[in-house]
Amino acid sequence: MTRLIKYEFYKLFCKRSILVVLILFSVVNLFKINSEFHSYSYLADGNDSRSWNSVYWQLYEDYRGEITAEKINHLLSIYQPLADATADMTASTAKDNPDMMTGNIYSDRNILEKYYVEPMEYFYHYRTYALQVAERAKENADVYKERGQTYEARKNSVIYHLYSGRGIKAFAYEEMYNYYLNYDFSGILVLLLCLYGVVSTFVCEKETQMDMLLLTNPGGGKKTTFAKITAASLFVISVAIWFSVVDYIGFVYFFGTAEGGNLPLYAVSNFSTAAVNCNLWQYVILSAVIRAVGVWTMSMVFLLISLFGRNALVPFVADFGAALCFIITGASQSCFSNAWLKIINPYSLLANRILFGKTEFIGFAGYPVQSFQAAIIFAITVGVVSITAMMMLSKRNSYCRERRID
């Protein structure tokens, strides 16, 4: 069986066209990441001594690490005079002021405000916010328990344990991770590449009627079907992991640093209500695994659809339509408050900030289940059901003489 799986993998996916598309999509993805950096980061203004990029990293050594009252006071002693001087917008707009770090008083104020004052304020006050959420959840759990509302009591107990002890003790650069966590473009490329790769898995042999000939072979029938499914699974998981690695390396390269990886996930403001307690490094790995699960599930659905086609065109159109439905509905899910809409669409595992960026629950047998957990279970279930259906619908190698003799 191992040899059969290897054979199907090389036959289906080790093709020049697949490699060309993989390289092309990887290059496009890197260009897109570079565009993200230059379009949104104010630190993309070069390495001149008075550029924001240079000034930021010069100041960074003074404020990185543990957040202390001394660092806060030192930062405010620089920022507050600038804020006061520019409050009425009558300060000089000269860009070559030798007393200013960037050459302009407004620019000095803005860089300090955006990259130091606001992030440090958020970091410093987050522990108080998390403590308030935890205390409120504990109070709610007690109230609901007294009223006999078991589900609500359990849900608030989970929230209490999730938020209890949260805090951000150190200051570090987190802009790169902010854009990385909100980057979904590569998910579309992964989905399209996997669609292109798996759509012909069953069709190529039907077009030449080789599928009937395989039924006379001991390795044909359901064995071949299982080998194709396994080979396709290995392919799509490899593609998903490849693009996750390309994403991370691309962001680190273009932003010029991987600094901040030890910060907790909720240090990124968009993840202030994150559903998990882990640091950014751990979430990078978690995200890659979850994306692979989502891609695998959708690819199994694509395979099931293609099983019914006799030529490549019909399954490709059907699978492409299914992919568009996943993408379009998934892209709008972040605006929905109904957690079920996110759970039943495996695309949410590709753009998993939709699931992990917010603490949401659904009820199951009286117990609260976080939406990301339910989405993973649902996706794996759909994938397994699709594989089971393919195995049941595939033909046996009943024409094999060896099988008849046995």
Short mmCIF file of C-alpha atoms in Angstrom, two decimals:
data_model
loop_
_atom_site.label_atom_id
_atom_site.label_comp_id
_atom_site.label_asym_id
_atom_site.label_seq_id
_atom_site.Cartn_x
_atom_site.Cartn_y
_atom_site.Cartn_z
CA MET A 1 0.00 0.00 0.00
CA THR A 2 2.86 2.37 0.77
CA ARG A 3 4.30 1.85 -2.70
CA LEU A 4 0.87 2.46 -4.22
CA ILE A 5 0.48 5.71 -2.28
CA LYS A 6 3.95 6.86 -3.41
CA TYR A 7 3.12 5.98 -6.99
CA GLU A 8 -0.18 7.92 -6.88
CA PHE A 9 1.51 10.89 -5.24
CA TYR A 10 4.25 11.14 -7.87
CA LYS A 11 1.81 10.50 -10.72
CA LEU A 12 -0.72 13.11 -9.60
CA PHE A 13 1.32 15.88 -8.01
CA CYS A 14 4.98 15.62 -9.04
CA LYS A 15 4.25 17.28 -12.35
CA ARG A 16 5.86 20.30 -13.96
CA SER A 17 2.56 22.20 -14.08
CA ILE A 18 2.01 21.76 -10.33
CA LEU A 19 5.56 22.90 -9.57
CA VAL A 20 5.22 25.93 -11.85
CA VAL A 21 1.96 27.01 -10.20
CA LEU A 22 3.45 26.45 -6.73
CA ILE A 23 6.47 28.64 -7.52
CA LEU A 24 4.32 31.28 -9.24
CA PHE A 25 1.89 31.49 -6.32
CA SER A 26 4.78 31.65 -3.83
CA VAL A 27 6.34 34.58 -5.71
CA VAL A 28 2.97 36.35 -5.94
CA ASN A 29 2.50 35.79 -2.23
CA LEU A 30 5.89 37.34 -1.42
CA PHE A 31 5.12 40.36 -3.60
CA LYS A 32 1.83 40.76 -1.73
CA ILE A 33 3.58 40.62 1.65
CA ASN A 34 6.09 43.22 0.45
CA SER A 35 3.15 45.36 -0.65
CA GLU A 36 1.57 45.00 2.80
CA PHE A 37 4.76 46.28 4.42
CA HIS A 38 5.19 49.30 2.16
CA SER A 39 1.48 50.14 2.12
CA TYR A 40 0.72 50.01 5.84
CA SER A 41 3.89 50.23 7.91
CA TYR A 42 5.27 53.69 8.69
CA LEU A 43 8.65 52.03 9.25
CA ALA A 44 8.97 51.38 5.52
CA ASP A 45 10.45 54.84 4.91
CA GLY A 46 14.05 53.70 4.45
CA ASN A 47 17.16 53.66 6.62
CA ASP A 48 18.04 57.34 6.64
CA SER A 49 19.20 58.50 10.08
CA ARG A 50 16.00 60.55 10.47
CA SER A 51 13.59 58.01 9.02
CA TRP A 52 10.96 56.49 11.28
CA ASN A 53 12.60 53.13 10.82
CA SER A 54 15.96 54.32 12.14
CA VAL A 55 14.50 56.42 14.95
CA TYR A 56 12.23 53.63 16.11
CA TRP A 57 15.01 51.10 16.50
CA GLN A 58 17.27 53.65 18.16
CA LEU A 59 14.61 54.24 20.81
CA TYR A 60 13.68 50.58 21.04
CA GLU A 61 16.67 49.57 23.14
CA ASP A 62 15.56 52.04 25.83
CA TYR A 63 12.02 50.67 26.19
CA ARG A 64 12.12 46.99 25.29
CA GLY A 65 11.71 44.41 28.00
CA GLU A 66 9.88 44.67 31.30
CA ILE A 67 7.48 47.59 31.55
CA THR A 68 8.50 49.70 34.55
CA ALA A 69 7.40 53.03 36.00
CA GLU A 70 10.83 54.41 35.15
CA LYS A 71 10.45 53.58 31.45
CA ILE A 72 6.92 55.00 31.35
CA ASN A 73 7.97 58.24 33.00
CA HIS A 74 10.97 58.57 30.71
CA LEU A 75 8.77 58.06 27.65
CA LEU A 76 6.20 60.60 28.85
CA SER A 77 8.93 63.13 29.60
CA ILE A 78 9.82 63.06 25.89
CA TYR A 79 6.33 62.71 24.47
CA GLN A 80 4.29 65.11 26.61
CA PRO A 81 6.22 68.30 25.66
CA LEU A 82 5.80 67.37 21.99
CA ALA A 83 2.08 66.72 22.46
CA ASP A 84 1.63 70.05 24.27
CA ALA A 85 3.61 71.98 21.64
CA THR A 86 1.54 70.56 18.78
CA ALA A 87 -1.86 70.57 20.47
CA ASP A 88 -3.04 73.79 18.82
CA MET A 89 -1.40 72.88 15.46
CA THR A 90 0.61 76.13 15.38
CA ALA A 91 4.07 74.58 15.77
CA SER A 92 6.62 74.89 12.98
CA THR A 93 6.28 72.40 10.14
CA ALA A 94 9.98 72.58 9.28
CA LYS A 95 11.41 69.20 8.30
CA ASP A 96 15.02 69.94 9.11
CA ASN A 97 14.79 70.91 12.79
CA PRO A 98 18.10 69.73 14.32
CA ASP A 99 16.46 69.35 17.76
CA MET A 100 13.96 66.78 16.48
CA MET A 101 14.74 63.08 16.04
CA THR A 102 13.00 62.93 12.66
CA GLY A 103 13.57 66.58 11.80
CA ASN A 104 9.93 67.56 12.38
CA ILE A 105 8.09 68.10 15.65
CA TYR A 106 4.82 66.60 14.39
CA SER A 107 6.63 63.57 13.07
CA ASP A 108 8.40 63.09 16.42
CA ARG A 109 5.08 63.24 18.25
CA ASN A 110 3.42 60.81 15.84
CA ILE A 111 6.11 58.16 15.95
CA LEU A 112 6.20 58.21 19.73
CA GLU A 113 2.43 58.13 19.97
CA LYS A 114 1.86 55.34 17.43
CA TYR A 115 4.75 53.06 18.22
CA TYR A 116 5.42 53.65 21.91
CA VAL A 117 2.79 55.54 23.89
CA GLU A 118 -0.32 53.77 22.57
CA PRO A 119 1.13 50.22 22.58
CA MET A 120 2.70 50.64 26.02
CA GLU A 121 -0.55 52.07 27.38
CA TYR A 122 -2.47 49.10 25.97
CA PHE A 123 0.08 46.64 27.41
CA TYR A 124 0.09 48.32 30.81
CA HIS A 125 -3.70 48.47 31.18
CA TYR A 126 -4.48 45.06 29.71
CA ARG A 127 -3.97 43.25 33.02
CA THR A 128 -6.62 45.45 34.64
CA TYR A 129 -9.00 44.79 31.76
CA ALA A 130 -8.47 41.02 31.94
CA LEU A 131 -8.90 41.07 35.72
CA GLN A 132 -12.23 42.90 35.37
CA VAL A 133 -13.43 40.36 32.80
CA ALA A 134 -12.37 37.46 35.02
CA GLU A 135 -14.03 38.90 38.13
CA ARG A 136 -17.24 39.65 36.25
CA ALA A 137 -17.27 36.12 34.83
CA LYS A 138 -16.77 34.65 38.30
CA GLU A 139 -19.65 36.71 39.67
CA ASN A 140 -21.86 35.67 36.77
CA ALA A 141 -20.95 32.01 37.27
CA ASP A 142 -22.03 32.19 40.92
CA VAL A 143 -25.30 33.92 40.03
CA TYR A 144 -26.18 31.48 37.26
CA LYS A 145 -25.30 28.53 39.50
CA GLU A 146 -27.72 29.78 42.15
CA ARG A 147 -30.45 30.14 39.50
CA GLY A 148 -29.83 26.64 38.20
CA GLN A 149 -28.67 27.84 34.79
CA THR A 150 -25.92 25.26 34.47
CA TYR A 151 -24.81 26.08 30.92
CA GLU A 152 -24.30 29.79 31.61
CA ALA A 153 -22.51 28.98 34.85
CA ARG A 154 -20.12 26.66 33.04
CA LYS A 155 -19.52 29.17 30.25
CA ASN A 156 -18.63 31.95 32.66
CA SER A 157 -16.39 29.55 34.57
CA VAL A 158 -14.46 28.87 31.35
CA ILE A 159 -14.16 32.62 30.72
CA TYR A 160 -12.89 33.15 34.25
CA HIS A 161 -10.14 30.56 33.90
CA LEU A 162 -9.26 31.85 30.42
CA TYR A 163 -8.81 35.49 31.47
CA SER A 164 -7.58 34.97 35.02
CA GLY A 165 -3.89 35.76 35.24
CA ARG A 166 -3.65 37.44 31.85
CA GLY A 167 -1.21 40.31 31.60
CA ILE A 168 1.50 41.79 29.39
CA LYS A 169 4.62 42.37 31.45
CA ALA A 170 7.09 43.29 28.71
CA PHE A 171 7.18 45.78 25.86
CA ALA A 172 8.27 44.58 22.44
CA TYR A 173 7.77 45.32 18.77
CA GLU A 174 4.53 43.71 17.57
CA GLU A 175 3.65 45.48 14.31
CA MET A 176 4.92 42.65 12.11
CA TYR A 177 2.79 40.10 13.96
CA ASN A 178 -0.23 42.39 13.76
CA TYR A 179 -0.12 42.35 9.96
CA TYR A 180 0.87 38.68 9.84
CA LEU A 181 -2.11 37.61 11.93
CA ASN A 182 -4.51 39.57 9.73
CA TYR A 183 -3.05 38.32 6.43
CA ASP A 184 -5.47 36.06 4.55
CA PHE A 185 -4.34 36.37 0.92
CA SER A 186 -2.20 33.24 0.96
CA GLY A 187 -5.21 31.19 2.09
CA ILE A 188 -6.89 31.87 -1.25
CA LEU A 189 -3.74 30.84 -3.13
CA VAL A 190 -3.53 27.63 -1.11
CA LEU A 191 -7.14 26.80 -1.84
CA LEU A 192 -6.79 27.44 -5.57
CA LEU A 193 -3.58 25.42 -5.84
CA CYS A 194 -5.09 22.50 -3.96
CA LEU A 195 -8.18 22.70 -6.16
CA TYR A 196 -6.00 22.60 -9.27
CA GLY A 197 -4.04 19.66 -7.88
CA VAL A 198 -6.85 17.39 -6.67
CA VAL A 199 -9.56 18.03 -9.27
CA SER A 200 -8.07 15.51 -11.72
CA THR A 201 -7.33 12.83 -9.12
CA PHE A 202 -10.15 10.57 -10.26
CA VAL A 203 -11.02 12.18 -13.58
CA CYS A 204 -7.75 11.58 -15.44
CA GLU A 205 -8.29 7.80 -15.47
CA LYS A 206 -12.00 8.05 -16.29
CA GLU A 207 -11.26 10.14 -19.37
CA THR A 208 -9.11 7.33 -20.77
CA GLN A 209 -11.34 4.57 -19.31
CA MET A 210 -8.32 3.36 -17.38
CA ASP A 211 -10.52 3.09 -14.29
CA MET A 212 -12.22 0.01 -15.76
CA LEU A 213 -8.87 -1.59 -16.56
CA LEU A 214 -7.69 -1.00 -12.98
CA LEU A 215 -10.57 -3.16 -11.73
CA THR A 216 -8.73 -6.18 -13.16
CA ASN A 217 -5.65 -5.40 -11.05
CA PRO A 218 -5.18 -6.64 -7.44
CA GLY A 219 -4.24 -3.11 -6.45
CA GLY A 220 -7.20 -1.53 -8.20
CA GLY A 221 -10.64 -0.61 -6.94
CA LYS A 222 -10.86 0.55 -3.36
CA LYS A 223 -7.13 0.17 -2.78
CA THR A 224 -6.40 2.64 -5.56
CA THR A 225 -9.12 4.98 -4.26
CA PHE A 226 -7.63 4.93 -0.77
CA ALA A 227 -4.13 5.53 -2.18
CA LYS A 228 -5.39 8.50 -4.19
CA ILE A 229 -7.13 9.99 -1.15
CA THR A 230 -4.00 9.54 0.99
CA ALA A 231 -1.76 11.03 -1.71
CA ALA A 232 -4.11 14.01 -2.12
CA SER A 233 -4.17 14.52 1.66
CA LEU A 234 -0.38 14.55 1.82
CA PHE A 235 -0.26 17.02 -1.07
CA VAL A 236 -2.75 19.55 0.33
CA ILE A 237 -1.28 19.41 3.84
CA SER A 238 2.21 19.97 2.40
CA VAL A 239 0.96 22.94 0.35
CA ALA A 240 -0.76 24.48 3.38
CA ILE A 241 2.35 24.14 5.55
CA TRP A 242 4.57 25.43 2.74
CA PHE A 243 2.59 28.65 2.41
CA SER A 244 2.45 29.08 6.19
CA VAL A 245 6.26 28.92 6.22
CA VAL A 246 6.49 31.29 3.23
CA ASP A 247 4.12 33.72 4.97
CA TYR A 248 6.16 33.84 8.15
CA ILE A 249 9.55 34.03 6.46
CA GLY A 250 8.22 36.69 4.08
CA PHE A 251 6.92 38.89 6.89
CA VAL A 252 10.12 38.50 8.90
CA TYR A 253 12.24 39.33 5.84
CA PHE A 254 10.33 42.39 4.63
CA PHE A 255 9.66 43.79 8.10
CA GLY A 256 13.26 43.07 8.99
CA THR A 257 12.71 41.36 12.33
CA ALA A 258 11.00 38.53 14.21
CA GLU A 259 11.11 40.56 17.42
CA GLY A 260 8.11 40.21 19.71
CA GLY A 261 7.46 36.50 19.29
CA ASN A 262 7.40 35.93 23.05
CA LEU A 263 4.56 38.40 23.58
CA PRO A 264 1.20 36.81 24.38
CA LEU A 265 -1.29 36.60 21.53
CA TYR A 266 -3.56 39.20 23.13
CA ALA A 267 -0.73 41.74 22.96
CA VAL A 268 -1.99 42.36 19.41
CA SER A 269 -4.95 44.66 19.94
CA ASN A 270 -7.15 42.82 17.41
CA PHE A 271 -6.75 39.73 19.60
CA SER A 272 -7.53 41.41 22.93
CA THR A 273 -10.33 38.87 23.46
CA ALA A 274 -8.34 35.93 22.06
CA ALA A 275 -9.80 32.48 22.61
CA VAL A 276 -6.46 30.91 23.61
CA ASN A 277 -3.60 31.75 25.93
CA CYS A 278 -0.36 31.34 24.01
CA ASN A 279 2.45 33.54 22.79
CA LEU A 280 2.84 34.73 19.21
CA TRP A 281 5.43 32.09 18.34
CA GLN A 282 3.12 29.32 19.49
CA TYR A 283 0.22 30.81 17.59
CA VAL A 284 2.26 30.82 14.36
CA ILE A 285 2.62 27.04 14.69
CA LEU A 286 -0.98 26.56 15.81
CA SER A 287 -2.23 28.63 12.88
CA ALA A 288 -0.23 26.55 10.39
CA VAL A 289 -1.72 23.31 11.74
CA ILE A 290 -5.27 24.67 11.76
CA ARG A 291 -4.91 25.98 8.20
CA ALA A 292 -3.76 22.53 7.09
CA VAL A 293 -6.89 20.99 8.66
CA GLY A 294 -9.14 23.48 6.88
CA VAL A 295 -7.48 22.96 3.49
CA TRP A 296 -7.61 19.18 3.93
CA THR A 297 -11.35 19.27 4.67
CA MET A 298 -12.19 21.39 1.65
CA SER A 299 -9.96 19.26 -0.57
CA MET A 300 -11.79 16.11 0.55
CA VAL A 301 -15.06 17.80 -0.44
CA PHE A 302 -13.51 18.69 -3.81
CA LEU A 303 -12.42 15.07 -4.27
CA LEU A 304 -15.89 13.77 -3.46
CA ILE A 305 -17.43 16.10 -6.05
CA SER A 306 -14.86 15.14 -8.69
CA LEU A 307 -15.62 11.45 -8.13
CA PHE A 308 -18.86 11.90 -10.09
CA GLY A 309 -17.24 13.51 -13.15
CA ARG A 310 -16.24 11.74 -16.35
CA ASN A 311 -14.09 14.62 -17.65
CA ALA A 312 -12.04 17.37 -16.05
CA LEU A 313 -14.25 20.34 -16.95
CA VAL A 314 -17.43 19.52 -15.02
CA PRO A 315 -15.70 18.65 -11.70
CA PHE A 316 -13.43 21.69 -12.02
CA VAL A 317 -16.39 24.04 -12.51
CA ALA A 318 -18.28 22.41 -9.62
CA ASP A 319 -15.26 22.46 -7.30
CA PHE A 320 -14.40 26.03 -8.27
CA GLY A 321 -17.96 27.07 -7.48
CA ALA A 322 -17.71 25.36 -4.09
CA ALA A 323 -14.39 27.10 -3.43
CA LEU A 324 -15.92 30.48 -4.27
CA CYS A 325 -18.77 29.81 -1.86
CA PHE A 326 -16.28 28.94 0.89
CA ILE A 327 -14.21 32.07 0.22
CA ILE A 328 -17.05 34.57 -0.21
CA THR A 329 -19.02 33.42 2.82
CA GLY A 330 -15.84 33.03 4.85
CA ALA A 331 -14.66 36.56 4.02
CA SER A 332 -17.87 38.01 5.43
CA GLN A 333 -17.93 35.86 8.56
CA SER A 334 -15.95 38.32 10.68
CA CYS A 335 -18.98 40.64 10.49
CA PHE A 336 -21.36 37.98 11.81
CA SER A 337 -22.11 37.41 15.48
CA ASN A 338 -23.52 33.92 14.85
CA ALA A 339 -20.73 31.52 15.75
CA TRP A 340 -22.38 28.65 13.86
CA LEU A 341 -21.80 30.40 10.54
CA LYS A 342 -18.08 30.35 11.26
CA ILE A 343 -18.05 26.79 12.53
CA ILE A 344 -19.69 25.15 9.52
CA ASN A 345 -17.45 26.88 6.97
CA PRO A 346 -13.98 25.27 6.88
CA TYR A 347 -12.58 28.42 5.26
CA SER A 348 -12.65 29.97 8.73
CA LEU A 349 -9.79 27.61 9.59
CA LEU A 350 -7.71 29.20 6.83
CA ALA A 351 -8.52 32.72 8.02
CA ASN A 352 -8.41 31.48 11.59
CA ARG A 353 -8.24 34.94 13.18
CA ILE A 354 -12.03 34.80 12.72
CA LEU A 355 -12.15 31.96 15.24
CA PHE A 356 -9.22 32.71 17.55
CA GLY A 357 -9.58 36.49 17.71
CA LYS A 358 -12.74 36.34 19.80
CA THR A 359 -13.92 34.19 22.69
CA GLU A 360 -17.19 32.62 21.52
CA PHE A 361 -19.13 29.54 22.60
CA ILE A 362 -21.78 27.14 21.41
CA GLY A 363 -23.73 24.75 23.59
CA PHE A 364 -23.29 21.00 23.24
CA ALA A 365 -25.07 18.62 25.63
CA GLY A 366 -25.20 21.38 28.22
CA TYR A 367 -21.49 22.18 27.99
CA PRO A 368 -19.89 25.30 26.47
CA VAL A 369 -17.59 24.55 23.54
CA GLN A 370 -15.40 27.30 22.13
CA SER A 371 -16.11 28.08 18.49
CA PHE A 372 -12.60 27.20 17.30
CA GLN A 373 -12.83 23.78 18.95
CA ALA A 374 -16.22 23.12 17.38
CA ALA A 375 -14.94 24.29 13.97
CA ILE A 376 -11.99 21.87 14.12
CA ILE A 377 -14.19 18.95 15.15
CA PHE A 378 -16.76 19.79 12.46
CA ALA A 379 -14.09 20.13 9.76
CA ILE A 380 -12.46 16.80 10.63
CA THR A 381 -15.90 15.15 10.70
CA VAL A 382 -16.75 16.53 7.25
CA GLY A 383 -13.40 15.31 5.92
CA VAL A 384 -13.85 11.81 7.36
CA VAL A 385 -17.44 11.60 6.07
CA SER A 386 -16.23 12.65 2.60
CA ILE A 387 -13.53 9.97 2.62
CA THR A 388 -16.04 7.35 3.80
CA ALA A 389 -18.44 8.33 1.02
CA MET A 390 -15.67 8.08 -1.58
CA MET A 391 -14.66 4.64 -0.35
CA MET A 392 -18.27 3.44 -0.39
CA LEU A 393 -18.92 4.82 -3.88
CA SER A 394 -15.71 3.46 -5.39
CA LYS A 395 -15.92 0.20 -7.29
CA ARG A 396 -14.39 -3.05 -6.13
CA ASN A 397 -11.80 -4.77 -8.30
CA SER A 398 -14.30 -7.57 -8.93
CA TYR A 399 -12.81 -8.32 -12.35
CA CYS A 400 -9.47 -9.30 -10.88
CA ARG A 401 -8.80 -13.00 -11.56
CA GLU A 402 -6.68 -13.29 -8.43
CA ARG A 403 -9.62 -12.02 -6.36
CA ARG A 404 -12.07 -14.48 -7.98
CA ILE A 405 -9.76 -17.42 -7.30
CA ASP A 406 -9.45 -16.35 -3.66
#
